[in-house]
Coordinates of N, CA, C and O in Angstrom, one line a residue:
M1 N -20.9 -22.7 77.7 CA -20.6 -22.7 79.3 C -21.4 -23.8 80.1 O -21.2 -24.4 81.0
H2 N -22.9 -23.5 79.8 CA -23.8 -24.6 80.4 C -23.4 -26.0 80.7 O -23.7 -26.2 81.7
G3 N -23.1 -26.7 79.6 CA -22.6 -27.8 79.1 C -21.1 -28.0 80.9 O -21.2 -28.6 81.4
F4 N -20.2 -26.0 80.7 CA -19.2 -27.1 81.9 C -20.1 -26.7 83.6 O -19.8 -27.4 84.2
A5 N -21.2 -25.6 83.3 CA -21.9 -25.6 84.5 C -22.4 -27.1 84.7 O -22.4 -27.1 85.8
D6 N -23.0 -27.3 84.3 CA -23.8 -28.7 84.4 C -22.9 -30.1 85.3 O -23.0 -30.4 85.7
L7 N -21.6 -30.4 83.9 CA -20.5 -31.3 84.5 C -20.0 -31.0 85.7 O -20.0 -31.4 86.8
L8 N -19.7 -29.5 86.3 CA -19.1 -28.7 87.5 C -20.3 -29.2 88.4 O -20.0 -29.8 90.0
R9 N -21.7 -28.8 88.6 CA -23.0 -29.9 89.4 C -22.9 -30.7 89.9 O -22.7 -31.7 90.5
R10 N -22.6 -31.9 88.4 CA -22.7 -33.0 88.3 C -21.2 -34.2 89.5 O -21.9 -34.8 90.0
W11 N -20.2 -33.0 89.1 CA -19.3 -34.3 89.7 C -18.9 -33.4 91.0 O -17.9 -34.1 91.5
N12 N -19.3 -32.4 91.7 CA -19.1 -31.5 92.7 C -19.4 -32.6 93.8 O -18.1 -32.7 94.9
P13 N -20.7 -33.1 93.9 CA -20.5 -33.2 95.5 C -19.5 -34.9 96.0 O -19.6 -35.1 96.8
S14 N -19.3 -35.8 94.3 CA -18.2 -36.5 94.8 C -16.6 -36.4 94.9 O -16.0 -36.9 95.4
I15 N -16.7 -35.0 94.4 CA -14.7 -34.8 94.9 C -14.4 -33.5 94.9 O -13.9 -32.6 94.7
N16 N -15.3 -32.6 95.3 CA -16.1 -31.0 95.9 C -14.4 -30.3 95.1 O -13.3 -29.6 95.5
L17 N -15.3 -30.0 93.8 CA -14.8 -28.9 92.9 C -14.0 -27.5 93.5 O -13.8 -27.0 93.1
V18 N -15.8 -26.9 94.1 CA -16.3 -25.9 94.8 C -16.7 -26.0 95.7 O -17.4 -27.0 95.9
A19 N -16.3 -25.1 96.9 CA -17.2 -25.1 97.7 C -18.8 -25.1 97.7 O -19.2 -24.7 97.3
P20 N -19.3 -26.2 98.1 CA -20.4 -26.5 98.1 C -21.5 -25.1 98.4 O -22.5 -25.6 97.7
S21 N -20.8 -25.0 99.3 CA -22.1 -23.3 99.8 C -22.4 -22.6 98.8 O -22.8 -22.0 98.5
T22 N -21.1 -22.7 97.3 CA -21.2 -21.6 96.4 C -21.9 -21.8 95.5 O -22.0 -20.9 94.4
L23 N -22.5 -22.9 95.1 CA -22.8 -24.1 93.9 C -24.3 -23.3 93.8 O -24.5 -23.0 92.4
G24 N -24.6 -22.7 94.6 CA -26.2 -21.4 93.9 C -25.7 -20.4 93.2 O -26.5 -20.3 92.8
D25 N -24.5 -19.6 93.2 CA -24.0 -18.7 93.2 C -23.1 -19.4 91.6 O -21.7 -18.6 91.4
L26 N -23.1 -20.5 91.2 CA -22.2 -20.8 90.3 C -21.7 -19.8 89.2 O -20.5 -20.1 89.1
W27 N -22.6 -19.1 88.6 CA -22.2 -18.6 87.9 C -21.7 -17.3 88.4 O -20.7 -16.7 87.8
S28 N -22.2 -16.4 88.9 CA -21.4 -15.4 89.4 C -20.2 -15.0 89.9 O -19.1 -14.8 90.1
R29 N -21.0 -16.3 91.3 CA -19.3 -16.3 91.8 C -18.3 -17.1 91.5 O -16.5 -17.2 91.4
H30 N -18.7 -17.8 90.2 CA -17.0 -18.3 89.6 C -16.8 -18.8 88.6 O -16.0 -17.8 87.5
I31 N -18.5 -18.9 87.6 CA -17.6 -19.3 85.8 C -17.6 -17.2 85.6 O -16.7 -17.3 84.4
D32 N -18.6 -16.4 86.0 CA -17.9 -15.1 85.7 C -17.3 -14.3 86.3 O -16.6 -13.0 85.3
D33 N -17.1 -14.7 86.8 CA -15.4 -14.6 87.4 C -14.1 -14.9 87.2 O -13.1 -14.1 86.2
S34 N -14.5 -16.1 86.4 CA -13.3 -16.4 85.9 C -13.2 -15.9 83.7 O -12.4 -15.3 83.3
I35 N -14.8 -16.0 83.5 CA -14.9 -14.7 82.0 C -13.9 -13.4 82.6 O -13.5 -13.4 80.9
Q36 N -14.3 -13.0 83.2 CA -13.3 -11.6 83.1 C -12.1 -12.1 83.0 O -11.2 -11.0 82.4
L37 N -11.3 -12.7 83.2 CA -9.9 -12.8 83.2 C -10.0 -13.9 81.6 O -9.3 -12.9 81.0
A38 N -10.5 -14.8 80.6 CA -10.5 -14.5 79.9 C -11.1 -13.7 79.0 O -9.9 -13.2 77.6
D39 N -11.7 -12.5 79.6 CA -12.1 -10.8 79.1 C -10.7 -10.6 78.6 O -10.7 -9.7 77.6
L40 N -9.6 -10.7 79.7 CA -8.1 -9.5 79.8 C -7.0 -10.3 78.8 O -6.5 -9.7 78.6
A41 N -7.5 -11.8 78.7 CA -6.2 -12.0 77.9 C -5.5 -11.6 76.7 O -7.1 -11.7 76.2
P42 N -4.5 -11.5 76.3 CA -4.5 -11.3 75.0 C -4.2 -12.5 74.2 O -4.9 -14.0 74.2
S43 N -4.5 -12.4 72.5 CA -5.0 -13.0 71.7 C -3.5 -14.3 71.1 O -3.6 -14.5 70.4
T44 N -2.4 -14.4 71.8 CA -1.7 -15.1 71.6 C -1.3 -15.8 73.0 O -0.8 -15.7 74.1
G45 N -0.3 -16.9 72.3 CA 0.4 -17.4 73.1 C -0.1 -19.0 74.0 O -1.0 -19.4 73.2
T46 N 0.6 -19.5 74.7 CA 0.5 -20.6 76.0 C 0.1 -20.5 76.8 O 0.3 -19.3 77.4
W47 N -0.5 -20.7 77.8 CA -1.9 -20.8 78.8 C -1.2 -22.0 79.3 O -1.6 -22.7 79.7
L48 N -0.9 -21.9 81.1 CA -1.1 -22.6 82.2 C -1.4 -22.1 82.8 O -1.5 -21.4 83.8
D49 N -3.0 -22.7 84.0 CA -3.5 -23.1 84.8 C -2.9 -23.7 85.7 O -3.2 -24.7 85.5
I50 N -2.6 -23.1 86.7 CA -1.8 -23.9 87.9 C -2.6 -24.4 89.2 O -3.7 -23.0 89.6
G51 N -3.1 -25.4 90.0 CA -3.7 -26.3 90.5 C -5.0 -25.7 90.0 O -6.4 -25.4 90.9
S52 N -5.5 -25.9 89.1 CA -6.4 -26.0 88.3 C -8.0 -26.5 88.6 O -9.0 -25.8 88.9
G53 N -7.7 -27.6 89.8 CA -8.8 -28.1 90.6 C -10.1 -28.2 89.4 O -10.7 -28.9 89.1
G54 N -10.9 -27.4 89.7 CA -12.6 -27.3 89.0 C -12.6 -26.6 88.0 O -13.7 -26.6 87.5
G55 N -11.7 -26.6 87.2 CA -11.0 -25.9 85.7 C -11.3 -24.2 85.8 O -11.7 -23.4 84.8
L56 N -11.3 -23.6 87.3 CA -11.6 -22.5 87.0 C -10.1 -21.5 87.8 O -9.8 -21.9 88.4
P57 N -9.8 -21.0 86.4 CA -10.4 -20.5 85.7 C -9.9 -20.9 84.3 O -10.2 -20.9 83.0
G58 N -9.3 -22.1 83.9 CA -8.3 -22.5 82.8 C -9.4 -23.1 82.0 O -9.4 -22.8 81.0
I59 N -10.8 -24.2 82.6 CA -11.0 -24.3 81.4 C -12.5 -23.3 80.4 O -12.4 -23.1 79.4
V60 N -12.9 -22.5 81.6 CA -14.0 -21.0 80.9 C -12.5 -20.5 80.1 O -12.9 -20.1 79.0
V61 N -11.1 -19.9 80.4 CA -10.0 -19.5 79.6 C -10.2 -20.5 78.1 O -10.7 -19.8 76.9
A62 N -10.0 -22.0 78.5 CA -10.1 -22.8 77.5 C -11.6 -22.5 75.9 O -11.2 -22.8 74.8
I63 N -13.2 -22.6 76.9 CA -14.0 -22.2 76.2 C -14.1 -20.9 75.5 O -14.2 -20.4 74.2
C64 N -13.3 -19.8 76.1 CA -13.3 -18.5 75.5 C -12.8 -18.0 74.8 O -12.4 -17.0 74.2
R65 N -11.6 -18.5 75.0 CA -10.3 -18.1 74.2 C -9.9 -19.2 73.4 O -9.2 -19.9 73.6
P66 N -10.8 -20.1 72.3 CA -10.3 -21.1 71.5 C -9.0 -20.8 70.3 O -8.0 -21.9 70.2
D67 N -8.6 -19.5 70.9 CA -7.3 -19.0 70.1 C -6.1 -19.3 70.9 O -4.6 -19.4 70.9
L68 N -6.4 -19.8 72.4 CA -4.9 -19.9 73.2 C -4.9 -21.5 73.4 O -6.1 -22.5 73.6
Q69 N -3.8 -21.9 73.5 CA -3.7 -23.3 74.1 C -3.6 -23.6 75.5 O -2.6 -22.8 76.2
V70 N -4.5 -23.8 76.3 CA -4.3 -23.7 77.7 C -3.9 -25.6 78.6 O -5.2 -26.6 78.0
T71 N -3.3 -25.4 78.7 CA -3.3 -26.6 80.2 C -3.2 -26.7 81.2 O -3.1 -25.6 82.0
L72 N -3.6 -27.4 81.6 CA -4.5 -27.4 83.1 C -3.8 -27.9 84.2 O -3.6 -28.9 83.3
L73 N -3.3 -28.0 85.3 CA -2.3 -28.8 85.9 C -2.4 -28.4 87.1 O -3.3 -27.8 88.0
D74 N -2.9 -29.9 87.8 CA -3.2 -30.4 89.0 C -3.0 -31.6 89.8 O -3.0 -32.3 88.8
S75 N -2.7 -31.9 91.2 CA -1.9 -32.7 91.3 C -3.1 -33.4 91.9 O -2.3 -35.2 92.0
D76 N -3.8 -33.1 91.8 CA -4.8 -34.4 92.3 C -5.8 -34.8 91.0 O -6.2 -34.5 90.3
A77 N -5.4 -36.5 91.2 CA -5.8 -36.8 89.8 C -7.0 -37.5 89.5 O -8.0 -37.2 88.0
R78 N -8.2 -37.3 90.6 CA -9.2 -37.1 90.9 C -10.0 -35.7 89.8 O -10.7 -35.9 89.1
K79 N -9.5 -35.0 89.9 CA -9.2 -33.5 89.8 C -9.2 -33.6 87.8 O -9.8 -32.9 87.0
A80 N -7.7 -33.9 88.0 CA -7.5 -33.8 86.8 C -8.1 -35.3 85.8 O -8.6 -34.4 84.4
T81 N -8.8 -35.9 86.2 CA -9.8 -36.8 85.8 C -11.0 -35.9 85.0 O -11.7 -36.1 83.9
F82 N -11.4 -35.1 85.8 CA -12.7 -34.1 85.6 C -12.6 -33.1 84.6 O -13.1 -33.1 83.9
L83 N -11.2 -33.1 84.8 CA -10.7 -31.5 83.8 C -10.6 -32.3 82.2 O -10.9 -32.0 81.5
R84 N -9.9 -33.2 82.5 CA -10.2 -34.4 80.7 C -12.0 -34.8 80.8 O -12.2 -34.5 79.7
T85 N -12.4 -35.3 82.0 CA -14.3 -35.3 81.0 C -14.6 -34.0 80.4 O -15.0 -33.7 79.3
C86 N -14.0 -33.0 81.2 CA -14.2 -31.4 80.4 C -13.7 -31.2 79.1 O -15.5 -30.7 77.9
I87 N -12.7 -31.7 79.5 CA -11.6 -30.7 77.3 C -12.8 -32.3 77.0 O -12.7 -31.2 75.6
R88 N -13.1 -33.3 77.4 CA -13.3 -34.3 75.7 C -14.9 -34.7 75.7 O -15.5 -33.8 74.6
E89 N -15.9 -33.7 76.6 CA -17.0 -33.8 76.7 C -17.5 -32.5 75.9 O -18.5 -32.1 75.4
L90 N -16.4 -31.4 76.3 CA -17.0 -30.0 75.6 C -15.8 -29.9 74.6 O -16.1 -28.5 73.5
D91 N -15.6 -31.0 73.6 CA -14.5 -30.6 72.7 C -13.5 -29.9 72.6 O -14.0 -28.6 71.8
L92 N -12.6 -29.1 73.7 CA -11.8 -28.3 73.9 C -11.0 -29.0 73.5 O -9.5 -29.0 74.0
A93 N -10.3 -28.9 71.7 CA -9.0 -29.4 71.3 C -8.6 -28.4 71.4 O -7.1 -28.8 71.5
N94 N -8.1 -27.4 72.3 CA -7.1 -26.1 72.5 C -6.5 -26.7 74.0 O -5.8 -25.4 74.7
A95 N -7.3 -27.5 74.8 CA -6.7 -28.0 76.0 C -5.9 -28.8 76.6 O -6.8 -30.2 75.9
T96 N -5.7 -29.4 77.2 CA -4.7 -30.5 78.3 C -5.0 -30.7 79.5 O -4.3 -29.3 80.1
A97 N -5.0 -31.3 80.0 CA -5.0 -31.6 81.5 C -4.4 -32.7 81.7 O -3.8 -33.1 81.2
V98 N -2.8 -32.0 82.6 CA -1.9 -33.0 83.6 C -2.0 -32.8 85.3 O -2.4 -32.2 85.7
T99 N -1.5 -34.3 85.0 CA -1.2 -34.7 86.6 C -0.1 -34.7 87.5 O 0.9 -35.4 86.8
D100 N 0.0 -33.6 88.2 CA 1.6 -33.2 88.7 C 1.5 -32.2 89.8 O 0.6 -31.9 89.5
R101 N 2.7 -32.4 90.1 CA 2.7 -31.2 91.6 C 3.1 -30.4 90.7 O 4.0 -30.2 89.5
I102 N 3.2 -28.6 91.0 CA 3.2 -27.6 90.2 C 4.8 -27.5 90.7 O 5.9 -27.6 89.4
E103 N 5.5 -27.8 91.9 CA 7.1 -27.5 91.8 C 7.5 -28.8 91.0 O 8.9 -29.2 90.8
R104 N 7.2 -30.2 90.6 CA 7.8 -30.7 90.3 C 7.7 -31.5 88.5 O 8.5 -31.7 87.7
H105 N 6.7 -30.4 88.3 CA 6.0 -30.8 86.4 C 7.1 -29.7 86.0 O 7.9 -28.5 86.8
P106 N 8.1 -30.3 85.3 CA 8.9 -29.6 84.4 C 8.4 -28.0 83.8 O 7.6 -28.0 83.4
P107 N 9.6 -27.4 83.7 CA 9.0 -25.2 83.3 C 8.6 -25.9 82.3 O 8.6 -26.0 81.1
A108 N 7.0 -25.0 82.3 CA 6.5 -24.9 80.8 C 7.0 -24.2 80.2 O 6.7 -24.0 78.6
G109 N 7.6 -22.8 80.5 CA 7.7 -22.0 79.3 C 6.4 -21.4 78.9 O 6.5 -20.4 77.5
A110 N 5.5 -21.1 79.9 CA 4.2 -20.5 79.1 C 4.4 -19.1 79.0 O 5.1 -18.5 79.8
S111 N 3.4 -18.8 77.9 CA 3.4 -16.7 77.9 C 2.3 -16.7 79.0 O 3.1 -15.2 79.0
H112 N 1.8 -17.0 79.4 CA 0.8 -17.0 80.1 C 0.6 -18.0 81.4 O 0.1 -18.6 81.4
V113 N 0.6 -17.4 82.5 CA 0.5 -18.3 84.3 C -0.8 -17.6 84.7 O -0.9 -16.7 85.3
S114 N -2.0 -19.0 85.1 CA -2.8 -18.0 86.3 C -3.3 -19.0 87.0 O -2.5 -19.8 87.3
A115 N -3.8 -18.5 88.4 CA -3.9 -19.0 89.0 C -5.1 -18.5 89.9 O -5.7 -17.2 90.0
R116 N -5.5 -18.5 90.5 CA -7.1 -18.6 91.1 C -7.5 -19.4 92.3 O -7.6 -20.2 92.3
A117 N -7.5 -19.1 93.7 CA -7.6 -19.2 94.7 C -6.7 -20.6 94.9 O -7.4 -21.7 95.3
L118 N -5.8 -20.3 95.1 CA -4.3 -21.4 95.0 C -3.4 -21.2 96.2 O -3.4 -22.6 97.0
A119 N -3.2 -19.9 96.5 CA -2.1 -20.1 97.5 C -1.8 -18.2 97.2 O -2.3 -17.7 96.7
P120 N -1.7 -18.1 98.9 CA -1.1 -16.6 99.1 C -0.3 -16.3 98.4 O 1.1 -17.2 98.0
M121 N 0.4 -15.1 97.5 CA 1.5 -14.7 96.6 C 3.2 -15.3 97.1 O 4.0 -15.4 96.6
P122 N 3.3 -15.0 98.6 CA 4.7 -15.8 99.0 C 5.0 -16.7 98.6 O 6.1 -17.3 98.1
K123 N 4.0 -17.6 98.9 CA 3.7 -19.4 97.5 C 4.1 -19.4 96.7 O 4.5 -20.0 96.0
L124 N 3.1 -18.4 96.0 CA 2.9 -18.6 95.1 C 3.8 -18.2 94.1 O 4.2 -18.7 92.7
M125 N 4.7 -17.2 93.8 CA 5.3 -16.5 92.9 C 6.8 -17.3 92.7 O 7.3 -17.6 91.7
P126 N 7.0 -18.7 93.7 CA 7.9 -19.4 93.0 C 7.3 -20.1 91.8 O 8.1 -20.6 91.2
Y127 N 6.7 -20.7 91.9 CA 5.2 -21.2 91.0 C 5.1 -20.9 89.8 O 5.7 -21.6 88.7
V128 N 4.8 -19.4 90.4 CA 5.2 -18.9 89.0 C 5.5 -18.5 87.9 O 5.8 -19.0 86.6
V129 N 6.8 -17.7 88.6 CA 8.2 -18.1 88.1 C 8.6 -19.4 87.1 O 9.4 -19.0 86.3
R130 N 8.5 -20.2 87.9 CA 8.9 -21.9 87.0 C 8.6 -22.1 85.8 O 9.3 -22.2 85.3
H131 N 7.0 -21.7 85.9 CA 6.6 -21.5 84.7 C 6.5 -20.6 84.0 O 5.6 -20.8 82.5
L132 N 6.8 -19.3 83.8 CA 6.3 -18.2 82.9 C 7.5 -18.3 82.1 O 9.1 -18.4 82.4
A133 N 7.7 -18.2 80.9 CA 8.7 -17.8 79.9 C 9.0 -16.2 80.1 O 8.4 -15.8 80.4
P134 N 10.4 -16.1 79.5 CA 10.5 -14.8 80.1 C 9.9 -13.8 79.6 O 9.5 -14.3 77.7
G135 N 9.2 -12.6 79.6 CA 8.6 -11.7 78.9 C 6.9 -12.3 78.8 O 6.1 -11.6 78.1
G136 N 6.7 -13.1 79.8 CA 5.7 -13.7 79.9 C 4.3 -12.8 81.3 O 5.0 -12.0 81.5
T137 N 3.1 -13.2 81.3 CA 2.6 -12.4 82.1 C 1.7 -13.1 83.3 O 1.1 -14.4 82.7
A138 N 2.3 -13.2 84.8 CA 1.0 -13.4 85.2 C -0.2 -12.9 85.4 O -0.4 -11.5 85.1
W139 N -1.8 -14.3 85.2 CA -2.6 -13.9 86.0 C -3.3 -14.1 87.3 O -3.5 -15.2 87.3
L140 N -3.1 -13.7 88.4 CA -3.7 -13.9 89.3 C -5.0 -13.4 89.9 O -5.3 -12.0 90.2
M141 N -5.8 -14.2 89.9 CA -7.5 -14.0 90.7 C -7.0 -14.2 92.7 O -7.1 -15.3 92.8
K142 N -7.4 -12.3 92.6 CA -7.5 -12.6 94.3 C -8.1 -11.9 95.0 O -9.6 -11.1 93.9
G143 N -8.6 -12.1 96.3 CA -9.8 -11.6 97.2 C -9.8 -10.0 97.7 O -8.3 -9.2 96.9
E144 N -10.5 -9.8 98.8 CA -9.8 -8.6 99.1 C -9.2 -8.0 99.5 O -8.6 -7.0 100.0
R145 N -7.9 -8.8 99.9 CA -7.2 -8.8 100.7 C -6.2 -8.6 100.1 O -4.6 -8.7 100.0
W146 N -5.6 -8.8 98.4 CA -4.8 -8.3 97.7 C -3.6 -7.8 97.8 O -2.5 -8.1 97.8
K147 N -3.9 -6.2 98.4 CA -2.7 -5.3 98.4 C -1.9 -5.6 99.6 O -1.0 -5.4 99.6
D148 N -2.6 -6.3 100.9 CA -2.0 -7.1 101.7 C -0.7 -8.1 101.5 O 0.7 -8.5 101.5
E149 N -1.1 -8.8 100.3 CA -0.6 -9.9 99.5 C 0.4 -9.3 98.2 O 2.3 -10.3 98.7
V150 N 0.2 -8.0 97.8 CA 1.6 -7.8 97.4 C 2.3 -6.9 97.8 O 3.6 -7.3 97.9
D151 N 1.7 -6.7 99.1 CA 3.5 -6.1 100.3 C 3.9 -6.8 100.3 O 5.3 -6.7 100.7
A152 N 3.4 -8.2 101.2 CA 4.0 -9.2 100.9 C 5.0 -9.6 100.5 O 5.9 -10.2 101.3
V153 N 5.1 -9.7 99.3 CA 6.6 -10.1 98.1 C 7.2 -8.4 97.7 O 8.3 -9.6 97.2
K154 N 7.2 -7.7 98.1 CA 7.8 -6.5 97.2 C 9.3 -6.7 97.7 O 10.4 -6.3 97.0
T155 N 9.0 -6.8 98.7 CA 10.6 -6.7 99.2 C 11.7 -8.6 98.6 O 13.1 -8.2 97.7
A156 N 11.4 -9.0 98.5 CA 11.6 -10.9 97.8 C 11.8 -10.4 96.1 O 12.2 -11.4 95.5
W157 N 10.5 -9.8 95.9 CA 9.7 -9.9 94.3 C 10.3 -8.6 93.7 O 9.4 -7.6 94.3
H158 N 10.9 -8.0 92.1 CA 10.0 -7.4 91.8 C 9.1 -7.8 90.1 O 9.6 -8.6 89.8
F159 N 8.3 -6.7 90.3 CA 6.9 -7.1 89.0 C 6.8 -5.7 88.3 O 6.8 -4.6 89.5
D160 N 6.0 -6.0 87.3 CA 5.2 -4.7 86.8 C 4.1 -4.9 87.3 O 3.2 -6.3 87.0
L161 N 3.1 -4.4 87.7 CA 1.4 -4.9 88.0 C 0.7 -3.8 88.4 O 0.4 -2.6 87.3
T162 N -0.7 -4.0 87.4 CA -1.6 -3.8 86.6 C -3.0 -4.6 87.3 O -3.0 -5.6 87.5
D163 N -3.3 -3.7 88.4 CA -5.1 -4.5 89.0 C -6.2 -3.9 87.6 O -6.0 -2.7 88.3
H164 N -6.3 -5.3 88.1 CA -8.1 -4.9 87.2 C -9.0 -5.2 89.0 O -8.9 -6.3 88.4
A165 N -10.2 -4.0 88.5 CA -11.1 -4.5 89.7 C -12.0 -5.6 89.2 O -12.6 -5.7 87.5
S166 N -12.4 -6.6 90.4 CA -13.2 -7.7 90.2 C -14.7 -7.0 89.7 O -14.9 -6.2 90.3
R167 N -15.4 -7.1 88.2 CA -16.8 -6.9 88.1 C -17.7 -8.0 88.7 O -18.7 -7.9 89.2
T168 N -16.9 -8.9 89.6 CA -17.9 -9.8 90.1 C -17.7 -10.2 92.0 O -19.3 -10.4 92.4
Q169 N -16.9 -9.7 92.4 CA -16.8 -9.1 93.8 C -16.0 -8.1 94.5 O -14.8 -8.1 94.0
P170 N -16.9 -7.7 94.8 CA -16.1 -5.8 95.0 C -14.5 -5.8 96.2 O -14.9 -6.9 97.1
G171 N -14.1 -5.5 96.0 CA -12.7 -5.4 96.4 C -11.5 -6.2 95.3 O -10.6 -6.4 95.8
A172 N -12.1 -7.6 95.2 CA -11.0 -8.5 94.7 C -10.4 -7.5 93.5 O -11.2 -7.4 92.7
A173 N -9.7 -8.0 92.8 CA -8.8 -8.4 91.7 C -8.3 -9.2 90.7 O -7.8 -10.3 91.3
I174 N -8.1 -8.6 89.8 CA -7.1 -9.6 88.8 C -5.3 -8.8 89.0 O -5.7 -8.0 88.5
L175 N -4.7 -9.9 88.8 CA -3.6 -9.0 89.0 C -2.6 -9.9 87.9 O -3.1 -10.2 87.5
E176 N -2.7 -8.5 87.0 CA -1.3 -8.8 85.5 C 0.2 -8.4 85.9 O 0.4 -7.2 86.6
L177 N 1.0 -9.1 86.7 CA 2.3 -9.1 86.8 C 3.0 -9.7 85.0 O 3.1 -10.9 84.7
T178 N 3.8 -8.2 84.9 CA 4.7 -8.6 83.9 C 6.2 -8.6 84.7 O 6.4 -8.0 85.4
A179 N 7.5 -8.6 84.1 CA 8.8 -8.4 84.2 C 8.7 -9.1 85.7 O 9.7 -8.1 86.6
I180 N 8.4 -10.0 85.9 CA 8.5 -11.1 87.3 C 10.3 -11.1 87.1 O 10.6 -12.0 86.5
R181 N 10.7 -10.8 88.2 CA 12.5 -10.5 88.7 C 12.5 -11.1 90.7 O 12.1 -10.3 90.7
H182 N 13.5 -12.0 90.8 CA 13.7 -12.3 92.2 C 14.6 -10.8 92.5 O 15.4 -10.6 91.7
A183 N 14.0 -10.8 93.5 CA 15.2 -9.2 94.4 C 16.3 -9.6 94.2 O 16.7 -11.1 94.7

């Protein structure tokens, strides 16, 4: 994981992978936050991280969970280049980076779809459903207002929700959504 942290620090000044003000807290704010998702994930299936950006949580999941095939999807070619560099330099045989827009990328049929700091749930849900296999699980990393976001989609979407309290940010949660369907 230290190699990934070094790559983030080295590349961040040129392509802004994480907010510069958070680099001092890189481990607790970003890496440890993503590790908790890897700890929750089951040990089977394919994983698609949408809007991967700086590889959080996708690269961290790939590092922690070599049993999962992880695809990192981002529309920014510079960020996708960073992700490919991480995959190569960290020797992550279980990871692939793709440059494409979420809404244009062919449906992935992934067992698991994750997103962190990408969009509010009303915008995120169509992306998740587009790429999630039937019976799959969405893993959404949300901040303190996560309950408001869930309430905002309840009339348009039905799903089973398990919320996992964040170990790194009080009030934040990892949302585990299953049985997702349009209302």
